[in-house]
Coordinates of C-alpha atoms in Angstrom, one line a residue:
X1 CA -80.6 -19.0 -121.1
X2 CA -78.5 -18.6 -118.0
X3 CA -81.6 -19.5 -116.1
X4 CA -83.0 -22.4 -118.0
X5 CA -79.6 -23.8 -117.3
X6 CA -79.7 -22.9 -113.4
X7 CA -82.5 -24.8 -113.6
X8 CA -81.6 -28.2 -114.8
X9 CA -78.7 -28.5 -112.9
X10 CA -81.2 -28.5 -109.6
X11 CA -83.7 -30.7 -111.4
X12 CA -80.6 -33.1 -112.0
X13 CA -79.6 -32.5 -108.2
X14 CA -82.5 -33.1 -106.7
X15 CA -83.5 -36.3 -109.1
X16 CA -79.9 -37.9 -107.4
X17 CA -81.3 -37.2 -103.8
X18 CA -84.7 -38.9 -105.0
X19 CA -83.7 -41.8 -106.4
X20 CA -79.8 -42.2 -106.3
X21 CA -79.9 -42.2 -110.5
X22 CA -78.6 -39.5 -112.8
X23 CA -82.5 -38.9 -114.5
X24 CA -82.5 -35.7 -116.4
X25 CA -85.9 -34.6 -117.0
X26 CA -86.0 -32.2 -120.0
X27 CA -87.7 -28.7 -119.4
X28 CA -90.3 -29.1 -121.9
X29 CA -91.5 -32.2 -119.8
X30 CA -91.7 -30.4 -117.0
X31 CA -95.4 -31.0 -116.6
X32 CA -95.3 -34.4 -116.2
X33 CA -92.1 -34.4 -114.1
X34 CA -94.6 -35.5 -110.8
X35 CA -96.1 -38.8 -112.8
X36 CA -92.5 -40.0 -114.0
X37 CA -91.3 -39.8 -110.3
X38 CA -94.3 -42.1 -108.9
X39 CA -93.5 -44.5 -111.6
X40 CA -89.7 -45.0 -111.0
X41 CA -90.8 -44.5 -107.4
X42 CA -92.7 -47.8 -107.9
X43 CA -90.6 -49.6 -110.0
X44 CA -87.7 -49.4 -107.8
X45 CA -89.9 -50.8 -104.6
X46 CA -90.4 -54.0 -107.1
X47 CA -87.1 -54.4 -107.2
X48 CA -86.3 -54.4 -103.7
X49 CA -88.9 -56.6 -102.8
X50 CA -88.0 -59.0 -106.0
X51 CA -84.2 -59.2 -104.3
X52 CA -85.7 -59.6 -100.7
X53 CA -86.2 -63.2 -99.6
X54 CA -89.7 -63.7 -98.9
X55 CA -90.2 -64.7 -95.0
X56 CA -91.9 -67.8 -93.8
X57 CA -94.8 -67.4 -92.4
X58 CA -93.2 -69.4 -88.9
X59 CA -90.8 -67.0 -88.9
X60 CA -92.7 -64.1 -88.6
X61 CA -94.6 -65.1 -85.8
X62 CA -91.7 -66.0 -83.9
X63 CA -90.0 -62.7 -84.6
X64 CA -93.2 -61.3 -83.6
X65 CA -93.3 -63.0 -80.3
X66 CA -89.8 -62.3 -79.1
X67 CA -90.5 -58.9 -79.6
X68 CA -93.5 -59.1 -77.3
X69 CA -91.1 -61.3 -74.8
X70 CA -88.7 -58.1 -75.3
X71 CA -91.3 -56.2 -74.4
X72 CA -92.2 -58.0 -71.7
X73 CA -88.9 -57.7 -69.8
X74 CA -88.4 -55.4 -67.0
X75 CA -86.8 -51.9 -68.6
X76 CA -83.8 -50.9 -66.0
X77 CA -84.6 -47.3 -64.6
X78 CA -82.5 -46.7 -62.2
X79 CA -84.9 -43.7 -60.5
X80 CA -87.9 -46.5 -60.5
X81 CA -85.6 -49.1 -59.0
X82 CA -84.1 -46.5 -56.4
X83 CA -87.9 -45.4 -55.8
X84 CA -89.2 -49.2 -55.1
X85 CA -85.8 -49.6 -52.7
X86 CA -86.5 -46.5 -50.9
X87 CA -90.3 -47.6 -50.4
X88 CA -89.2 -50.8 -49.4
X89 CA -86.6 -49.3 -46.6
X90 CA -89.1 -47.2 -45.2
X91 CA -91.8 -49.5 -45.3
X92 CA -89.4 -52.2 -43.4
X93 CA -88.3 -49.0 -41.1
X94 CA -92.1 -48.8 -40.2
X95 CA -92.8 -52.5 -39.3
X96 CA -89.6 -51.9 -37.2
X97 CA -90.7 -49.3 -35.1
X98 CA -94.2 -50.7 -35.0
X99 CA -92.7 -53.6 -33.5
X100 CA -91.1 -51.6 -31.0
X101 CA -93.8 -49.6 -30.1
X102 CA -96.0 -52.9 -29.4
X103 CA -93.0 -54.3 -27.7
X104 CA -93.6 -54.6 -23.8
X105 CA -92.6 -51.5 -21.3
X106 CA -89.3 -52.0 -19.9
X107 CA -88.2 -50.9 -16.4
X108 CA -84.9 -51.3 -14.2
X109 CA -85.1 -52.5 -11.1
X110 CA -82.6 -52.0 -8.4
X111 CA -82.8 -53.9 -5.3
X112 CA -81.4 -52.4 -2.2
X113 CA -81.1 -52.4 1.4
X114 CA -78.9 -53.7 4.4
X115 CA -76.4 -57.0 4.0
X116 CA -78.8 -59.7 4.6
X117 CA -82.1 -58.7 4.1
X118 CA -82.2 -61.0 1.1
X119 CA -82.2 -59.4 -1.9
X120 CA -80.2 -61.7 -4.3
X121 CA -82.4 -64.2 -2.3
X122 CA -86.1 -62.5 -3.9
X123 CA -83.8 -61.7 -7.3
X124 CA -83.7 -65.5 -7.8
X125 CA -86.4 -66.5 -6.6
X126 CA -88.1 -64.1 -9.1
X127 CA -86.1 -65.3 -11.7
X128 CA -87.2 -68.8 -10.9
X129 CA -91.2 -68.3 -10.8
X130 CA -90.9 -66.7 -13.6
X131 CA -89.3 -69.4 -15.5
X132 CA -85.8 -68.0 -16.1
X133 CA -84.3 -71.2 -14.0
X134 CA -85.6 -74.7 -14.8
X135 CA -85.5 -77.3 -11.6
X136 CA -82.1 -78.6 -13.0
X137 CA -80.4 -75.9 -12.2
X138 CA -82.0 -75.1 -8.7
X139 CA -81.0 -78.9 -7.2
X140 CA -77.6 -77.8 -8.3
X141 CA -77.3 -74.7 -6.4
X142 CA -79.0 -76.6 -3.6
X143 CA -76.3 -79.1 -3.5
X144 CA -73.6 -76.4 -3.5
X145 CA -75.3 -74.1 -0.8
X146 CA -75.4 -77.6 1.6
X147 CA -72.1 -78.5 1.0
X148 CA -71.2 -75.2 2.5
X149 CA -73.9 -75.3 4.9
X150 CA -75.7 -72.4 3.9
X151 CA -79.1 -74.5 2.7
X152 CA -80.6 -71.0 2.6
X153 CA -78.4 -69.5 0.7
X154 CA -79.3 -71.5 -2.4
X155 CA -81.8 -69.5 -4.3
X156 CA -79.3 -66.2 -3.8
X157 CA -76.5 -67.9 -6.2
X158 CA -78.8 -67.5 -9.1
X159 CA -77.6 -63.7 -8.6
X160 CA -74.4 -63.7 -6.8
X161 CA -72.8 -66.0 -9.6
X162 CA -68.8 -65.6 -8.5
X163 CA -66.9 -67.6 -5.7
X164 CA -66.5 -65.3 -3.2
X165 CA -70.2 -63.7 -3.2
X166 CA -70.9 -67.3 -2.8
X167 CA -68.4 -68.4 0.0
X168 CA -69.4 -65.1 2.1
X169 CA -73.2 -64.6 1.2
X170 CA -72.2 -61.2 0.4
X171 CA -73.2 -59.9 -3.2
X172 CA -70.3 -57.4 -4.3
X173 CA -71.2 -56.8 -8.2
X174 CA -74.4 -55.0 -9.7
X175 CA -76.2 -58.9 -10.3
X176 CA -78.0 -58.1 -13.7
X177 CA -80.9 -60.3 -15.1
X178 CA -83.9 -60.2 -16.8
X179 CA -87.4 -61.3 -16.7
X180 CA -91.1 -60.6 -18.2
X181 CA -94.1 -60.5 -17.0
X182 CA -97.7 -60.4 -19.6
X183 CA -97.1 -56.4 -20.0
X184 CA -93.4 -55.2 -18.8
X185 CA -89.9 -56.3 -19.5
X186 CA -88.1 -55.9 -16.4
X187 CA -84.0 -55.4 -16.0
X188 CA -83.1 -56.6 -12.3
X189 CA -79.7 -54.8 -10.9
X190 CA -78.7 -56.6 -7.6
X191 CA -77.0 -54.1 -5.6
X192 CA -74.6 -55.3 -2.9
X193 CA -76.0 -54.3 0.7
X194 CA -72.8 -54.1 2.5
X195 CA -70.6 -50.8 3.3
X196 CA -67.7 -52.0 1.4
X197 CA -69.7 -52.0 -1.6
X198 CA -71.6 -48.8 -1.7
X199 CA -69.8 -47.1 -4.8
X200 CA -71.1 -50.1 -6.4
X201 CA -74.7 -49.8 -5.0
X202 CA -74.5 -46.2 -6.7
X203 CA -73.5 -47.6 -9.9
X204 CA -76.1 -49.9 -9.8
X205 CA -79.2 -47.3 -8.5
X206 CA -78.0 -44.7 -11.1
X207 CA -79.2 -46.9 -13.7
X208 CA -82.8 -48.2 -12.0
X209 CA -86.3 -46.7 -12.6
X210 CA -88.0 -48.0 -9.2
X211 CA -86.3 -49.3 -6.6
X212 CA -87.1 -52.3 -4.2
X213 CA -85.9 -51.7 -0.9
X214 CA -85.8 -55.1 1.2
X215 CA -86.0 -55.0 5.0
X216 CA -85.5 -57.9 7.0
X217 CA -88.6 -58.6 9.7
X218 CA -86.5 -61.1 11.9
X219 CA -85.8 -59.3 15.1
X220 CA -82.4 -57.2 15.6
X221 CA -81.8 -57.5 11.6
X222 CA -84.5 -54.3 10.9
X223 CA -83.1 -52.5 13.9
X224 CA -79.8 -53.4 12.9
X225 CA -80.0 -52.2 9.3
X226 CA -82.4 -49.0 10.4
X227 CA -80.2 -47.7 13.2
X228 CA -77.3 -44.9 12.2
X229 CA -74.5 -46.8 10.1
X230 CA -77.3 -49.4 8.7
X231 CA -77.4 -49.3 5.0
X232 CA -80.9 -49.4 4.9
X233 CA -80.7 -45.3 5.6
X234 CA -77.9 -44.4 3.2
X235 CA -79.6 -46.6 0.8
X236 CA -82.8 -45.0 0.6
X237 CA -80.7 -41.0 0.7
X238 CA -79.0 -42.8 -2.1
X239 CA -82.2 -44.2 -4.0
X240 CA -84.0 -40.9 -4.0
X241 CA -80.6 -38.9 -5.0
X242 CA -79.8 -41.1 -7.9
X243 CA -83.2 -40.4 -9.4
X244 CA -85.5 -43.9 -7.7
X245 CA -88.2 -41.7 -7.6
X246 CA -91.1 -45.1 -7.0
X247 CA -89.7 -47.4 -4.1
X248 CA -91.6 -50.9 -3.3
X249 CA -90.3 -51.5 0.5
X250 CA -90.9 -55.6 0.7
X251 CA -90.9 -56.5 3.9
X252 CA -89.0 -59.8 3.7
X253 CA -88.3 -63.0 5.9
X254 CA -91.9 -63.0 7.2
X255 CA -92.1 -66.8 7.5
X256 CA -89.3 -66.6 9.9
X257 CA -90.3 -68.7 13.4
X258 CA -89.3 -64.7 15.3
X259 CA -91.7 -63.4 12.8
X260 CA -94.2 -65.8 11.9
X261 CA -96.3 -63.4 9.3
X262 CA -97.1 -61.4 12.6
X263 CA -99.3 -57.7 12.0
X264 CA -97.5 -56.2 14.9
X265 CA -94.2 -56.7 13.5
X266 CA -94.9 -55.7 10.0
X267 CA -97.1 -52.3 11.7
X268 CA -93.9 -51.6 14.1
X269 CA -91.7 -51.7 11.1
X270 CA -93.7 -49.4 8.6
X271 CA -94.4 -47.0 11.3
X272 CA -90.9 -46.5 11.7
X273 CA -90.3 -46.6 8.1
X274 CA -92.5 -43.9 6.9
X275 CA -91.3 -40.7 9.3
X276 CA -87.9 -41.6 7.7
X277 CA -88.8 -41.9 3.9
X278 CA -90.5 -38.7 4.0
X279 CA -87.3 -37.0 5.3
X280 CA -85.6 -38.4 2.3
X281 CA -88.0 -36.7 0.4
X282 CA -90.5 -39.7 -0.6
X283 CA -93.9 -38.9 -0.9
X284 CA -95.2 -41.8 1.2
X285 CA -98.8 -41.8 -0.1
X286 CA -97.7 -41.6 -3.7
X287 CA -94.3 -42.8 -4.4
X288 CA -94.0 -46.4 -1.6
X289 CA -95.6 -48.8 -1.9
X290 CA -95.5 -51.6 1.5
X291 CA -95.4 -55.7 0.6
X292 CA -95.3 -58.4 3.0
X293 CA -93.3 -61.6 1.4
X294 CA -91.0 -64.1 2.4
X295 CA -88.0 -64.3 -0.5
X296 CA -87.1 -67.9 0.4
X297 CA -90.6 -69.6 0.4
X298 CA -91.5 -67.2 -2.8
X299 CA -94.8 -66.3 -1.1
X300 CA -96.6 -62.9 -2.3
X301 CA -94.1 -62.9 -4.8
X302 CA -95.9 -64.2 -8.3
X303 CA -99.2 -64.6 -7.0
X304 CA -101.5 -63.3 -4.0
X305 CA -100.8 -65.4 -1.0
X306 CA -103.2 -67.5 1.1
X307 CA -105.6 -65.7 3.4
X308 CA -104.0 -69.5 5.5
X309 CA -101.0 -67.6 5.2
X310 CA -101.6 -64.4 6.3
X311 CA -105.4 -63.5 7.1
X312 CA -104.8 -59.7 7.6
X313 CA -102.9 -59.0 4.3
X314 CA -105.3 -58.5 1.1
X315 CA -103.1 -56.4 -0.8
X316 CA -101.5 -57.4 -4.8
X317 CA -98.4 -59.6 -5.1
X318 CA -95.4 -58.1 -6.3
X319 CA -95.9 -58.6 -9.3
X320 CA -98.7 -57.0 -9.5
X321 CA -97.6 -53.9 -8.2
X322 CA -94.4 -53.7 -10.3
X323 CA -97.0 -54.2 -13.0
X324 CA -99.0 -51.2 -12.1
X325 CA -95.9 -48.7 -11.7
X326 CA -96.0 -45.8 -14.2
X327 CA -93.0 -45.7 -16.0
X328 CA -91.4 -42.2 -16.2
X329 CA -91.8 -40.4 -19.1
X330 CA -88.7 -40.5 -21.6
X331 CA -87.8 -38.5 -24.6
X332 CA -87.1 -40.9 -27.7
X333 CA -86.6 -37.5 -29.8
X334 CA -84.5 -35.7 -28.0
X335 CA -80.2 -35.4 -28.0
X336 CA -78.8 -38.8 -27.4
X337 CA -77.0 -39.9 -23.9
X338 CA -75.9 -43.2 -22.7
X339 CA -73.5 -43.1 -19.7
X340 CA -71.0 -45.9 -20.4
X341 CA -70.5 -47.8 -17.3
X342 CA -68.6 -50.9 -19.0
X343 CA -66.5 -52.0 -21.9
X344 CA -65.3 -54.8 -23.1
X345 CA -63.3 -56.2 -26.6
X346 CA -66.1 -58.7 -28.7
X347 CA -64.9 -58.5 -32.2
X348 CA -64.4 -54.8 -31.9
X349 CA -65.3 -52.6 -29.2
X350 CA -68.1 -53.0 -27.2
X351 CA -70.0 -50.3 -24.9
X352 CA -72.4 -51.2 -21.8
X353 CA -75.1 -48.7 -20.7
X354 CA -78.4 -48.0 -19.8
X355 CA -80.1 -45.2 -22.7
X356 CA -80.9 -41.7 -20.6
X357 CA -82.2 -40.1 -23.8
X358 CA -83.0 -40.4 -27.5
X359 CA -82.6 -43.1 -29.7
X360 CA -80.2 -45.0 -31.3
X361 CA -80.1 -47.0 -34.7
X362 CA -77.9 -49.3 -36.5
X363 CA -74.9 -47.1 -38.6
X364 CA -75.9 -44.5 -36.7
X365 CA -72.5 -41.6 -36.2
X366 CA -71.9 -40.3 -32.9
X367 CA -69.3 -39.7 -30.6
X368 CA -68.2 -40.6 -27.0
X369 CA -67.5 -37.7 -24.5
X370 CA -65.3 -36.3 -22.9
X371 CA -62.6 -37.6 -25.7
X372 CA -64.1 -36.8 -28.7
X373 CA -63.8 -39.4 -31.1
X374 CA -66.2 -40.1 -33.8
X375 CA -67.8 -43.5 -33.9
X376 CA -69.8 -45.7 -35.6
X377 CA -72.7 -47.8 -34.4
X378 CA -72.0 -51.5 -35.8
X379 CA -74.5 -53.5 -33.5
X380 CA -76.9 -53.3 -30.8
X381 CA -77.4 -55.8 -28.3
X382 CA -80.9 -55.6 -26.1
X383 CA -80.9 -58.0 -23.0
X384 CA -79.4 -60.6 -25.1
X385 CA -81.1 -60.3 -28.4
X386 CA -80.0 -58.4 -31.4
X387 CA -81.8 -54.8 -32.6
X388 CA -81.7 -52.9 -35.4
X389 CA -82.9 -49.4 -33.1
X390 CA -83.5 -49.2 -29.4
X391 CA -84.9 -45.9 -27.3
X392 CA -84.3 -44.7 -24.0
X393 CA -84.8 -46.6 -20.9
X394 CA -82.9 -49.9 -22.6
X395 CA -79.7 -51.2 -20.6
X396 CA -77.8 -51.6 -24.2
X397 CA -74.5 -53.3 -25.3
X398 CA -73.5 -51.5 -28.2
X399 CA -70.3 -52.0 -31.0
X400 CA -68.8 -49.7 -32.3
X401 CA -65.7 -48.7 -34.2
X402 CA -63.4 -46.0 -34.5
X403 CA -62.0 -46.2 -31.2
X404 CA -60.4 -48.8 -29.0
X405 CA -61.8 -50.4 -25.5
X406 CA -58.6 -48.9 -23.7
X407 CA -59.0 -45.1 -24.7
X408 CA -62.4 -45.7 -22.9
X409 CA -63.1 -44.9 -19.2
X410 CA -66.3 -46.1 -17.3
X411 CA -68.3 -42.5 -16.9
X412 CA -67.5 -41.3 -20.4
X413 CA -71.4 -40.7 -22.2
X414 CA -72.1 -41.7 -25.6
X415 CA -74.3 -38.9 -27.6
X416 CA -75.0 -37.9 -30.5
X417 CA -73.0 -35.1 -32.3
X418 CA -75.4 -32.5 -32.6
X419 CA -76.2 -31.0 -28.9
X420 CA -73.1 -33.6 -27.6
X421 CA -72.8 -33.7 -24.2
X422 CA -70.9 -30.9 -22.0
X423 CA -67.2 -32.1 -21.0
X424 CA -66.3 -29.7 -17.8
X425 CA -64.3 -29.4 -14.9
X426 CA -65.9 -27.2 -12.8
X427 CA -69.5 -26.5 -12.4
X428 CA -72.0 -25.0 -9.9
X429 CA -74.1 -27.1 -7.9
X430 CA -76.8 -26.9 -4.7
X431 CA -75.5 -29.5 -1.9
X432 CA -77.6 -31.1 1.3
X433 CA -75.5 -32.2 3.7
X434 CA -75.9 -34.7 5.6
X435 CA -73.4 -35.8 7.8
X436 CA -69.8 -34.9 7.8
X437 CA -67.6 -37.1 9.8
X438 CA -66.9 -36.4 13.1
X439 CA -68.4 -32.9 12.9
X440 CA -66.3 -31.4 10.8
X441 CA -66.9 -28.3 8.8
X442 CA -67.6 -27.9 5.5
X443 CA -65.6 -25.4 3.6
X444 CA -63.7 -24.2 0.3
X445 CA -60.9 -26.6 0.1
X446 CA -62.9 -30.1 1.2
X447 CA -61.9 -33.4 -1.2
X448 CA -64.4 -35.8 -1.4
X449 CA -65.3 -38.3 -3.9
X450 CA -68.1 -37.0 -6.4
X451 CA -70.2 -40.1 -8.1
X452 CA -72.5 -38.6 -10.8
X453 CA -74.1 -41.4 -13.0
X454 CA -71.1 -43.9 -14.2
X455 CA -68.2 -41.1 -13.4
X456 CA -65.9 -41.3 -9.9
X457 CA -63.9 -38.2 -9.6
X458 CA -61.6 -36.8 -6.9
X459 CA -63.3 -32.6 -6.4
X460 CA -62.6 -30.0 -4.6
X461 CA -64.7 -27.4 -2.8
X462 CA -63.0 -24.1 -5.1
X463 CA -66.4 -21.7 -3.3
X464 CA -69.2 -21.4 -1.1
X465 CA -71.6 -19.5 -2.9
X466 CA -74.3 -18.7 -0.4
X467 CA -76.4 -20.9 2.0
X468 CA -79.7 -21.7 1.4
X469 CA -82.8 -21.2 4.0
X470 CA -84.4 -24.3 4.7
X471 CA -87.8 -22.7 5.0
X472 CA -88.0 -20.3 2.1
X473 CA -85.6 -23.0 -0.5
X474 CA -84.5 -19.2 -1.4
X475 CA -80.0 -18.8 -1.3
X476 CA -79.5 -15.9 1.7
X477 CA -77.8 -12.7 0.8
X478 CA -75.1 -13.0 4.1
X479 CA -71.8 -14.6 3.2
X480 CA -70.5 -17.3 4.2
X481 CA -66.8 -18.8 5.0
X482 CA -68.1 -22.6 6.2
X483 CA -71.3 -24.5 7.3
X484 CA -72.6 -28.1 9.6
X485 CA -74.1 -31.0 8.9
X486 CA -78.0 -30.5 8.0
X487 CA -77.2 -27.2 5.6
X488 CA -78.0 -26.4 2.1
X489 CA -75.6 -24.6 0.3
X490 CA -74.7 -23.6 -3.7
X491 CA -70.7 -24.0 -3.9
X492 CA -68.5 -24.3 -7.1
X493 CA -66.7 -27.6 -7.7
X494 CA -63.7 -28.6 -9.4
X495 CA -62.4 -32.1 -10.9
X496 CA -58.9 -32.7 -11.4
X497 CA -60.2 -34.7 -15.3
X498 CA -62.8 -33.4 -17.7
X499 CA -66.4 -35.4 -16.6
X500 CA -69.2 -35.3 -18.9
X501 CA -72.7 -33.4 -16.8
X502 CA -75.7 -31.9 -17.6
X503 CA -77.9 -29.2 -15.7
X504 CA -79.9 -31.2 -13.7
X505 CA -82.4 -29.4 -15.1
X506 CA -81.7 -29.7 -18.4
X507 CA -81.2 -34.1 -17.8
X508 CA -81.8 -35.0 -14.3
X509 CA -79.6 -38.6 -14.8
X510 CA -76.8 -36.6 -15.6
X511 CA -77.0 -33.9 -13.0
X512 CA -77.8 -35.4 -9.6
X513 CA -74.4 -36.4 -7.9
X514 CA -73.4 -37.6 -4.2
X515 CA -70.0 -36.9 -2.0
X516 CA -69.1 -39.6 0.2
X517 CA -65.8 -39.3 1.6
X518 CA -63.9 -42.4 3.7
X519 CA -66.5 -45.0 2.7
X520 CA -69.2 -42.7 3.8
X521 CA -71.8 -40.6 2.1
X522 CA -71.5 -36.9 2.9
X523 CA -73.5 -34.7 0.9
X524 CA -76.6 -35.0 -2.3
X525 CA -76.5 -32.6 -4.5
X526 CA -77.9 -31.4 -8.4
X527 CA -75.5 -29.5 -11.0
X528 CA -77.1 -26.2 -11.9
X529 CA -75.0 -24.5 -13.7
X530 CA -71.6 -25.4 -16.0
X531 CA -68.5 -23.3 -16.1
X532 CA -65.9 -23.3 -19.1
X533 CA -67.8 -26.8 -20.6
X534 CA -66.7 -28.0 -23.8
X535 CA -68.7 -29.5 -26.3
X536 CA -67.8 -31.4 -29.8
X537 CA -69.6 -28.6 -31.9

């Protein structure tokens, strides 16, 4: 009985899950418990669907097609949306750097030479054939150069932009432009000529890839230039120390009525030329490269000139030949290093240099040496155009922030965190002398002005290591206590401030130095090795 009890209870519990109404269904109508449930089952849809409005047909349709319009809709996911982003970043980072690896070549030039040979002279006129000066702007300078009587001078203004430049004819600032040609982008960096100058000539060559060394054909200028205390020797020592591995010697003022495009001239001049770049360490058949042109007239410069002209010469044009040079090869990859040789305050702080190494992008993080401090890469200015990236070889203007303009000294090297850049001040380096003033000897304890890339340092001589043969290029096991002018030597040297170096092995641009003491240039020399150098890692 207990059972049969037990057992309506469920049948009543589980007829109020079914169907929400108290049915009891006797036991002994068990067997057709199934068919009564079907029937109330049925029942109760009618009345739902009795009580339920019957749709219009419109309605239906329209409910029907919003749900498709639903359906239509984009669905957020945010891991699709981030996915599409990403493949639209890199795909816009591609075009980018396909753009810049079809964008021209792009090479600094550095013009050098002795005070009047007519550099700034060639700068402008190249500037001018190649359409960076409209007429306008030529008849202007004209005027000015006559009203100071200097009709000749006009084409050099386009460089030598400032007053007194202009009033003396002497450049004293690097002169920067820039100009194209149909395959290379070319930097030019106007370097004064006079001895006053030089540390600024230094600046200047530390930042070229070929250098264009202009000799002046009108009689007593060459000899006057070439002869001991010229600048057209320490230039070329300089050239070839600060890394101008190519040199293009133009042979300038050839229209002149002393000259008047005469062989014998332009022979007597290279002949005398060539014994003297090979002791600077040019290789003559390789590396130099003779032109014929006349700056003023802007013959030979954009085009071949006249067999009229000059019947003997068949050589290229300039421009052809700066065309033709190989660039040398840079490393986009590799650690970043751009020698700051200017700064100025634009709506932040803003960095001048010329890239030695590696690449540099937009937001990019990296820090400036010896100091330091973290920074942030806001903007990067290429000649005058805006760039998201730019590799090595580029004369950049970059902003950045976290530091201001005045914590910044021209010399400090922007790099990039990991590998930074070595801060010492001391380091171990192999010297050429080549001519210490009146004869003096050189010895621990010498002071002399050290100019590696951007940086000019007071050092000191702490250590002559050992001399090195001449013959053998192998260091000699006797010590020494001094040496003369002509010797090699490997001596430790100390700055007074922490300067940013490299081995000049590791980057030649930032390990190839020169010591000029009392305006004149003493020693060349390489950094190989660093002593106590600190680094931001």
């Amino acid at each position: 009985m207990d059972i049969e009890a037990d057992i309506r209870a469920l049948q009543l519990d589980s007829a109020e899950e079914n169907n929400g109404v108290g049915v009891v269904i006797p036991a002994d109508q068990n067997t057709d418990g199934a068919e009564i449930l079907d029937k109330m089952e049925e029942d109760l849809k009618d009345e739902v669907q009795e009580s339920a409005p019957v749709p219009d047909v419109q309605q239906v349709v329209s409910a029907s097609e919003d749900h498709d319009q639903e359906m239509l809709l984009p669905v957020h996911n945010p891991a699709k949306a981030k996915e599409k982003a990403a493949q639209e970043k890199a795909a816009k980072e591609e075009a980018e750097e396909e753009a810049e690896a079809n964008k021209k070549r792009h090479l600094n030039v550095v013009f050098i030479g002795h005070v009047d040979a007519g550099k700034s002279t060639i700068g402008g006129q190249i500037l001018f054939l190649s359409g960076q000066v409209d007429d306008r702007q030529i008849q202007k300078y004209e005027k000015e150069a006559k009203e100071k009587s200097r009709e000749s001078w006009y084409m050099a203004y386009i460089m030598d932009t400032n007053e007194e430049e202009r009033a003396k004819g002497k450049t004293v600032e690097v002169g920067r432009a820039h100009f194209e040609t149909e395959t290379t982008r070319f930097t030019i960096l106007d370097a004064p000529g006079h001895k006053s100058y030089v540390p600024n000539m230094i600046s200047g060559a530390s930042q070229a890839d070929i250098g264009v060394l202009v000799i002046s054909a009108r009689k007593g200028e060459f000899e006057t230039g070439y002869e001991r205390g010229g600048q057209t020797r320490e230039h070329v020592q300089l050239a070839k120390t600060l890394g101008v591995s190519k040199l293009v010697v133009v042979i300038n003022k050839m229209d002149d009525p002393t000259v008047n495009w005469s062989k014998e001239r332009y022979d007597e001049i290279e002949q005398k030329m060539v014994p003297f770049l090979k002791s600077s360490g040019y290789n003559t058949k390789k590396d130099v490269i003779f032109l014929p042109i006349s700056g003023l007239m802007g013959i030979n410069i954009d085009k071949s000139m006249d067999r009229n002209v000059c019947p003997w010469f068949s050589g290229p044009s300039f421009f052809e030949v700066l065309n033709a040079i190989e660039v040398p090869p840079r490393d986009p990859n590799g650690p970043f290093r751009m020698p700051i040789i200017d700064k100025f305050k634009d709506m932040g702080t803003v960095v001048m240099g010329k890239v030695e190494s590696g690449s540099i992008r937009e937001g990019d993080s990296l820090i400036v040496m010896p100091n330091k401090e973290h920074v942030k890469v806001v903007a990067i200015y290429c000649d005058e155009d805006k760039v998201k990236r730019a590799g090595p070889g580029e004369n950049l203007r970059v902003r950045i922030t976290g530091i201001e303009d005045e914590d910044i000294l021209a010399g400090f090297v922007l790099s990039s965190t990991v590998k930074s850049v070595p801060a010492v001040t001391e380091f171990v380096a192999q010297l050429q002398i080549l001519e210490l003033l009146d004869n003096a000897i050189f010895t621990a304890g010498y002071k002399a002005i050290l100019h590696i890339h951007a940086v000019v340092e007071e050092c000191e001589i702490i250590e002559l290591i050992s001399q090195i043969d001449m013959k053998t290029r192998k260091p000699m096991k006797k010590k020494i206590l001094f040496v003369k002018n002509g010797a090699a030597v490997v001596c430790r040297i100390q700055v007074s401030n922490s300067i940013c170096v490299e081995k000049f092995s590791d980057f030649p641009q930032l390990g190839r130095f020169t010591l000029r003491t009392e305006g004149k240039t003493i020693a060349v020399g390489k950094v190989t090795a660093l002593s106590g150098a600190s680094s931001s890692a």
